[in-house]
Amino acid sequence: MNQHDKLALPVGTTLDRFIMRKQEDFPYATGELSQLLRDIALAAKIVNREINRSGLIDIAGAYGNRNVQGEDQQKLDVIANIRFIRALRNGGEVCTIISEEDEEVIQTGNVQGKYIVAIDPLDGSSNIDVNVSIGTIFSIYRRVSPTGTEGTMADCLQTGTNQVAAGYVIYGSSTMMVYTTGNGVNGFTYEPSLGEFFLSHPQIVTPQSGAVYSVNEGSSNSFSSGMAAFVTYCKEANYSARYIGSLVADFHRNLLKGGIYIYPPTSKSPNGKLRLMYECNPLAFIVEQAGGKSSNGRTRTMELRPEDMHARCPLFIGSKELVEKAEEFLAQEEVVES
Ligand code: AHG
Ligand code: MN
Ligand code: MN
């Protein structure tokens, strides 16, 4: 291809233009959700810059604090939390934020804001220091309380079925943002020299089945009998085991290639380790929109009632057939044990 032909090619659809086009599909949309998604994308670019430089400057590694879950808080966790909260506060559309890194809800002061955001600002933090993919996960709800006041607990503890949008950013071999507003799933890849996300994965459809299972088998001594039987089934079927230890990265691979990700109950984390509001629900919304499935092994993730904004739940997520197969093994265990 000569230089002239190359110049004739369009550069592609930017995330901003895509969001705007989608907004035009809804005649009564006010543009606030569009602005909110753009705010998240902007914060993601800033966090991406910090992550790319983290080996050069002293921001990788533990910060010395522990977060509400009692885990070591990494410096980049703190930085990402600050960046996302600042972008959401400045944008004005969000009244209240729930973050993995903050025990209490964050009131942005934008009492007219219609939206609630739940966020895991930096997922996979144990992988920061070793140059392995990490991510951000977010979930957006419309408030149920009237505008003009601060967001309430009822606003924050809605079931996943009420999500109006959800997405994640993966900071990997390239940086991507993948999101849904309930009308399919689209993925955008970051072009660092232009500072823009471009539509690279339109209308993602996840395979109905797959040959990959992703679970931390180091905990297999405390798997339930049904869970252990499912893992044996995967091995007998010659499936591949793939486990990065960054939920976003494991989820993203399985979304595109097919597979199942599981964080089951273990003796260390009897209710699973992952959090319903800002890890499980957003990914459940995305996987369902892509044709996959998500449950706690029995109940659809998005129908679980959140007891607490930091509540944890087991997660079985990915290709429909594999999630259903795992559920069958768990149902069998109840029959055997009763
Ligand atoms: P976070 O860094 O936000 O605390 O999340 C870590 C999570 C998730 O990303 C990953 O899948 C899981 O922890 C790994 O846990 P194990 O090391 O127990 O397998
Ligand atoms: Mn996480
Ligand atoms: Mn995190």
Coordinates of C-alpha atoms and ligand atoms in Angstrom, one line a residue:
M1 CA 0.0 0.0 0.0
N2 CA 1.5 3.3 -1.0
Q3 CA 1.4 6.5 1.1
H4 CA -1.6 7.9 -0.8
D5 CA -3.7 4.8 -0.2
K6 CA -2.8 4.8 3.5
L7 CA -4.0 8.4 3.8
A8 CA -7.3 7.4 2.2
L9 CA -8.1 5.0 5.0
P10 CA -10.2 6.4 7.8
V11 CA -8.6 6.5 11.3
G12 CA -11.6 4.8 12.8
T13 CA -14.3 5.6 15.3
T14 CA -13.2 7.3 18.5
L15 CA -14.9 6.4 21.8
D16 CA -16.2 10.0 22.1
R17 CA -17.9 9.8 18.7
F18 CA -19.3 6.4 19.4
I19 CA -20.8 7.5 22.7
M20 CA -22.3 10.5 21.0
R21 CA -23.8 8.4 18.2
K22 CA -25.3 6.0 20.7
Q23 CA -26.9 8.9 22.5
E24 CA -28.6 10.0 19.3
D25 CA -30.5 6.6 19.4
F26 CA -32.3 7.8 22.5
P27 CA -34.3 10.9 21.6
Y28 CA -34.9 11.9 25.3
A29 CA -31.3 11.3 26.5
T30 CA -29.9 14.3 28.2
G31 CA -26.3 13.4 27.5
E32 CA -25.4 13.0 31.2
L33 CA -24.6 9.3 30.9
S34 CA -22.6 10.0 27.8
Q35 CA -20.6 12.7 29.8
L36 CA -20.1 10.2 32.6
L37 CA -18.7 7.6 30.3
R38 CA -16.3 10.2 28.9
D39 CA -15.2 11.2 32.4
I40 CA -14.4 7.6 33.1
A41 CA -12.4 7.3 29.9
L42 CA -10.5 10.4 30.7
A43 CA -9.5 9.1 34.2
A44 CA -8.6 5.8 32.5
K45 CA -6.1 7.6 30.2
I46 CA -4.5 9.3 33.2
V47 CA -4.3 6.1 35.2
N48 CA -2.9 4.4 32.1
R49 CA -0.1 7.0 32.0
E50 CA 0.7 6.4 35.7
I51 CA 0.8 2.6 35.2
N52 CA 3.0 2.8 32.1
R53 CA 5.5 4.9 34.1
S54 CA 5.3 2.9 37.3
G55 CA 8.5 1.0 36.8
L56 CA 10.4 4.3 36.5
I57 CA 9.1 6.2 39.4
D58 CA 8.4 5.2 43.0
I59 CA 4.7 4.5 42.7
A60 CA 4.6 0.8 42.4
G61 CA 4.6 -1.3 45.6
A62 CA 2.8 -1.2 48.9
Y63 CA 1.7 2.1 50.3
G64 CA 1.8 0.9 53.9
N65 CA -2.0 1.2 54.4
R66 CA -4.5 -1.5 54.4
N67 CA -7.9 -1.0 52.7
V68 CA -11.3 -1.9 54.1
Q69 CA -10.8 -5.5 53.1
G70 CA -7.6 -5.7 55.2
E71 CA -5.5 -6.1 52.1
D72 CA -2.3 -4.2 51.4
Q73 CA -3.1 -1.0 49.5
Q74 CA -0.8 -0.4 46.7
K75 CA 0.3 3.1 45.7
L76 CA -1.3 2.7 42.3
D77 CA -4.5 1.7 44.0
V78 CA -4.5 4.9 45.8
I79 CA -3.6 6.9 42.8
A80 CA -6.3 5.3 40.6
N81 CA -8.9 5.8 43.3
I82 CA -8.0 9.5 43.5
R83 CA -8.1 10.0 39.7
F84 CA -11.4 8.3 39.2
I85 CA -13.1 10.0 42.1
R86 CA -11.8 13.4 41.0
A87 CA -13.0 12.8 37.4
L88 CA -16.4 11.7 38.6
R89 CA -16.7 14.6 41.1
N90 CA -15.7 17.2 38.5
G91 CA -18.0 15.8 35.8
G92 CA -21.1 16.6 37.9
E93 CA -23.3 13.7 36.9
V94 CA -22.6 11.4 39.8
C95 CA -24.0 12.1 43.3
T96 CA -22.5 9.2 45.2
I97 CA -19.6 6.7 44.6
I98 CA -18.8 3.4 46.2
S99 CA -15.2 2.4 45.9
E100 CA -13.3 -0.7 46.9
E101 CA -10.7 1.6 48.5
D102 CA -13.1 3.5 50.7
E103 CA -15.0 2.1 53.6
E104 CA -17.8 4.7 53.5
V105 CA -19.7 6.0 50.5
I106 CA -18.2 9.1 48.9
Q107 CA -20.6 12.0 48.4
T108 CA -19.4 14.1 45.5
G109 CA -21.4 17.2 46.5
N110 CA -23.2 17.0 43.1
V111 CA -26.7 16.6 44.6
Q112 CA -28.3 17.2 41.2
G113 CA -26.3 14.2 39.8
K114 CA -28.6 11.4 38.7
Y115 CA -26.1 8.6 38.9
I116 CA -24.4 6.3 41.3
V117 CA -21.0 4.7 40.5
A118 CA -19.5 1.6 42.1
I119 CA -15.8 1.2 41.2
D120 CA -12.8 -1.1 41.7
P121 CA -10.3 1.6 40.7
L122 CA -7.4 -0.9 40.4
D123 CA -8.1 -4.6 40.0
G124 CA -5.3 -7.1 40.2
S125 CA -3.1 -5.0 42.4
S126 CA -0.8 -7.9 43.4
N127 CA 0.3 -7.8 39.7
I128 CA 1.4 -4.2 39.6
D129 CA 5.0 -4.8 40.6
V130 CA 5.5 -7.6 38.1
N131 CA 4.3 -6.0 34.9
V132 CA 1.2 -8.2 34.5
S133 CA -2.1 -6.8 33.2
I134 CA -4.3 -5.0 35.7
G135 CA -7.6 -3.2 35.3
T136 CA -10.4 -0.9 36.5
I137 CA -14.1 -2.1 36.8
F138 CA -17.1 0.2 37.1
S139 CA -20.8 0.0 37.4
I140 CA -23.4 2.8 36.9
Y141 CA -26.9 3.0 38.4
R142 CA -29.6 5.6 38.3
R143 CA -30.4 6.9 41.7
V144 CA -33.8 6.0 43.2
S145 CA -33.9 8.9 45.6
P146 CA -35.0 12.3 44.3
T147 CA -32.3 14.7 43.1
G148 CA -31.4 17.7 45.3
T149 CA -30.2 15.5 48.2
E150 CA -27.2 13.3 48.8
G151 CA -27.4 9.7 47.5
T152 CA -28.8 7.2 50.0
M153 CA -28.0 3.5 50.9
A154 CA -31.0 2.5 48.9
D155 CA -29.4 4.2 45.9
C156 CA -26.2 2.3 46.5
L157 CA -27.5 -1.1 47.3
Q158 CA -29.5 -1.8 44.1
T159 CA -29.4 -5.2 42.5
G160 CA -27.3 -5.7 39.4
T161 CA -30.4 -5.9 37.2
N162 CA -30.8 -2.1 37.7
Q163 CA -27.4 -1.3 36.2
V164 CA -27.6 1.3 33.3
A165 CA -24.0 0.8 32.2
A166 CA -20.9 -1.2 33.2
G167 CA -17.5 -1.6 31.9
Y168 CA -13.8 -2.2 32.5
V169 CA -10.5 -0.9 31.4
I170 CA -7.7 -3.4 30.9
Y171 CA -4.1 -2.1 31.1
G172 CA -2.4 -4.9 29.2
S173 CA -0.3 -5.4 26.2
S174 CA -2.5 -2.6 24.9
T175 CA -5.0 -0.7 27.0
M176 CA -8.7 -1.2 26.2
M177 CA -12.0 0.0 27.5
V178 CA -15.0 -2.4 27.2
Y179 CA -18.5 -1.3 28.2
T180 CA -22.2 -1.9 27.8
T181 CA -25.2 0.3 28.2
G182 CA -27.5 -2.7 27.9
N183 CA -27.4 -2.9 24.1
G184 CA -24.5 -5.2 23.4
V185 CA -20.8 -4.9 24.4
N186 CA -18.2 -2.8 22.6
G187 CA -14.4 -2.7 23.0
F188 CA -12.1 0.3 22.4
T189 CA -8.3 0.2 22.1
Y190 CA -6.2 3.1 23.2
E191 CA -3.9 4.7 20.7
P192 CA -1.3 6.3 22.9
S193 CA 0.2 8.6 20.2
L194 CA -3.2 10.2 19.6
G195 CA -4.5 9.9 23.2
E196 CA -7.8 8.4 22.0
F197 CA -9.7 5.1 22.4
F198 CA -10.8 3.7 19.0
L199 CA -13.6 1.2 18.4
S200 CA -11.7 -2.1 17.8
H201 CA -14.1 -4.8 19.0
P202 CA -17.6 -3.9 17.9
Q203 CA -20.5 -6.0 19.3
I204 CA -18.5 -8.5 21.2
V205 CA -20.2 -12.0 21.3
T206 CA -18.6 -14.5 23.7
P207 CA -18.4 -18.1 22.6
Q208 CA -21.2 -20.3 24.0
S209 CA -18.6 -22.8 25.1
G210 CA -14.8 -22.9 25.6
A211 CA -11.9 -25.1 26.7
V212 CA -10.4 -22.8 29.4
Y213 CA -11.0 -22.8 33.1
S214 CA -9.6 -20.1 35.3
V215 CA -9.6 -20.7 39.1
N216 CA -6.9 -20.5 41.8
E217 CA -6.3 -24.2 42.3
G218 CA -4.0 -23.4 45.2
S219 CA -7.2 -23.3 47.2
S220 CA -8.4 -26.7 45.9
N221 CA -8.1 -28.3 49.4
S222 CA -11.1 -26.2 50.5
F223 CA -13.2 -26.6 47.4
S224 CA -16.7 -28.1 47.9
S225 CA -17.3 -31.6 46.5
G226 CA -19.2 -30.1 43.6
M227 CA -16.5 -27.6 42.8
A228 CA -13.8 -30.2 43.0
A229 CA -15.8 -32.5 40.7
F230 CA -16.2 -29.7 38.1
V231 CA -12.4 -29.1 38.1
T232 CA -11.9 -32.8 37.6
Y233 CA -14.4 -32.7 34.7
C234 CA -12.4 -29.8 33.1
K235 CA -9.2 -31.9 33.4
E236 CA -10.7 -35.0 32.0
A237 CA -12.0 -32.9 29.1
N238 CA -8.4 -31.7 28.6
Y239 CA -9.3 -28.1 29.1
S240 CA -6.5 -25.5 29.6
A241 CA -6.0 -23.9 33.0
R242 CA -5.3 -20.1 32.7
Y243 CA -5.2 -17.9 35.8
I244 CA -3.5 -14.5 35.8
G245 CA -4.8 -13.4 39.2
S246 CA -6.2 -10.2 37.7
L247 CA -9.9 -10.7 37.4
V248 CA -10.2 -8.2 34.5
A249 CA -7.5 -9.9 32.5
D250 CA -8.8 -13.4 33.1
F251 CA -12.3 -12.3 32.3
H252 CA -11.3 -10.4 29.2
R253 CA -9.4 -13.4 27.8
N254 CA -12.4 -15.7 28.4
L255 CA -14.9 -13.2 27.0
L256 CA -13.0 -13.1 23.7
K257 CA -11.9 -16.7 23.5
G258 CA -14.4 -18.7 25.6
G259 CA -14.0 -20.2 29.0
I260 CA -15.1 -19.9 32.6
Y261 CA -13.7 -17.9 35.5
I262 CA -14.4 -19.1 39.0
Y263 CA -13.8 -17.6 42.4
P264 CA -15.5 -20.2 44.7
P265 CA -16.0 -20.2 48.4
T266 CA -12.8 -21.3 50.1
S267 CA -11.8 -21.7 53.7
K268 CA -10.0 -18.4 53.7
S269 CA -12.9 -16.6 51.9
P270 CA -16.1 -18.6 52.7
N271 CA -18.2 -16.3 50.6
G272 CA -15.7 -16.0 47.8
K273 CA -13.3 -13.1 47.6
L274 CA -14.8 -10.9 45.0
R275 CA -17.1 -8.0 45.7
L276 CA -20.6 -8.0 44.3
M277 CA -21.1 -4.3 43.7
Y278 CA -17.9 -3.4 41.9
E279 CA -16.4 -6.6 40.6
C280 CA -19.1 -9.3 40.0
N281 CA -22.2 -7.2 38.9
P282 CA -20.5 -5.1 36.3
L283 CA -18.8 -8.1 34.7
A284 CA -22.0 -10.1 34.9
F285 CA -23.8 -7.3 33.0
I286 CA -21.1 -7.4 30.3
V287 CA -21.0 -11.2 30.0
E288 CA -24.8 -11.4 29.7
Q289 CA -24.8 -8.7 27.1
A290 CA -22.2 -10.7 25.2
G291 CA -24.3 -13.9 25.4
G292 CA -22.6 -15.5 28.4
K293 CA -23.7 -16.2 31.9
S294 CA -22.8 -15.3 35.5
S295 CA -24.0 -16.8 38.8
N296 CA -22.8 -17.5 42.4
G297 CA -23.1 -21.2 41.4
R298 CA -26.8 -21.2 42.0
T299 CA -28.4 -17.8 41.6
R300 CA -27.9 -15.3 38.8
T301 CA -25.3 -12.7 40.0
M302 CA -27.4 -9.7 38.9
E303 CA -30.3 -10.9 41.0
L304 CA -28.3 -11.2 44.3
R305 CA -29.5 -8.8 47.0
P306 CA -26.6 -6.7 48.1
E307 CA -26.5 -6.7 52.0
D308 CA -23.6 -4.4 52.2
M309 CA -21.7 -2.2 49.7
H310 CA -18.5 -4.3 50.2
A311 CA -20.3 -7.6 50.2
R312 CA -18.6 -10.6 48.6
C313 CA -20.0 -13.4 46.6
P314 CA -18.8 -16.5 44.8
L315 CA -18.4 -15.9 41.1
F316 CA -18.9 -18.4 38.2
I317 CA -18.7 -16.4 35.0
G318 CA -18.1 -16.8 31.3
S319 CA -19.3 -19.1 28.5
K320 CA -22.9 -20.1 29.0
E321 CA -22.4 -23.9 28.6
L322 CA -19.5 -23.9 31.0
V323 CA -21.3 -21.9 33.7
E324 CA -24.3 -24.2 33.4
K325 CA -22.0 -27.3 33.6
A326 CA -20.4 -25.9 36.8
E327 CA -23.9 -25.2 38.2
E328 CA -24.9 -28.8 37.5
F329 CA -22.0 -30.1 39.5
L330 CA -22.9 -27.8 42.4
A331 CA -26.6 -28.9 42.3
Q332 CA -25.4 -32.5 42.3
E333 CA -23.4 -32.0 45.5
E334 CA -26.6 -30.8 47.2
V335 CA -28.4 -34.0 46.2
V336 CA -25.5 -36.2 47.4
E337 CA -25.1 -34.4 50.7
S338 CA -28.7 -34.1 51.6
Ligands
AHG1 P1 -8.0 -6.4 43.8 O1 -6.6 -6.2 43.3 O2 -9.0 -5.3 43.3 O3 -8.1 -6.6 45.3 O4 -8.6 -7.7 43.2 C1 -7.8 -8.9 43.3 C2 -8.7 -10.1 42.9 C3 -8.9 -10.3 41.4 O5 -8.4 -9.4 40.6 C4 -8.2 -11.7 41.2 O6 -8.9 -12.4 40.3 C5 -8.2 -12.3 42.6 O7 -8.2 -11.2 43.5 C6 -7.1 -13.2 42.8 O8 -7.2 -13.7 44.1 P2 -6.3 -15.0 44.5 O9 -4.9 -14.5 44.6 O10 -6.9 -15.4 45.9 O11 -6.5 -16.1 43.5
MN2 MN -10.5 -6.3 42.2
MN3 MN -8.8 -3.2 43.6

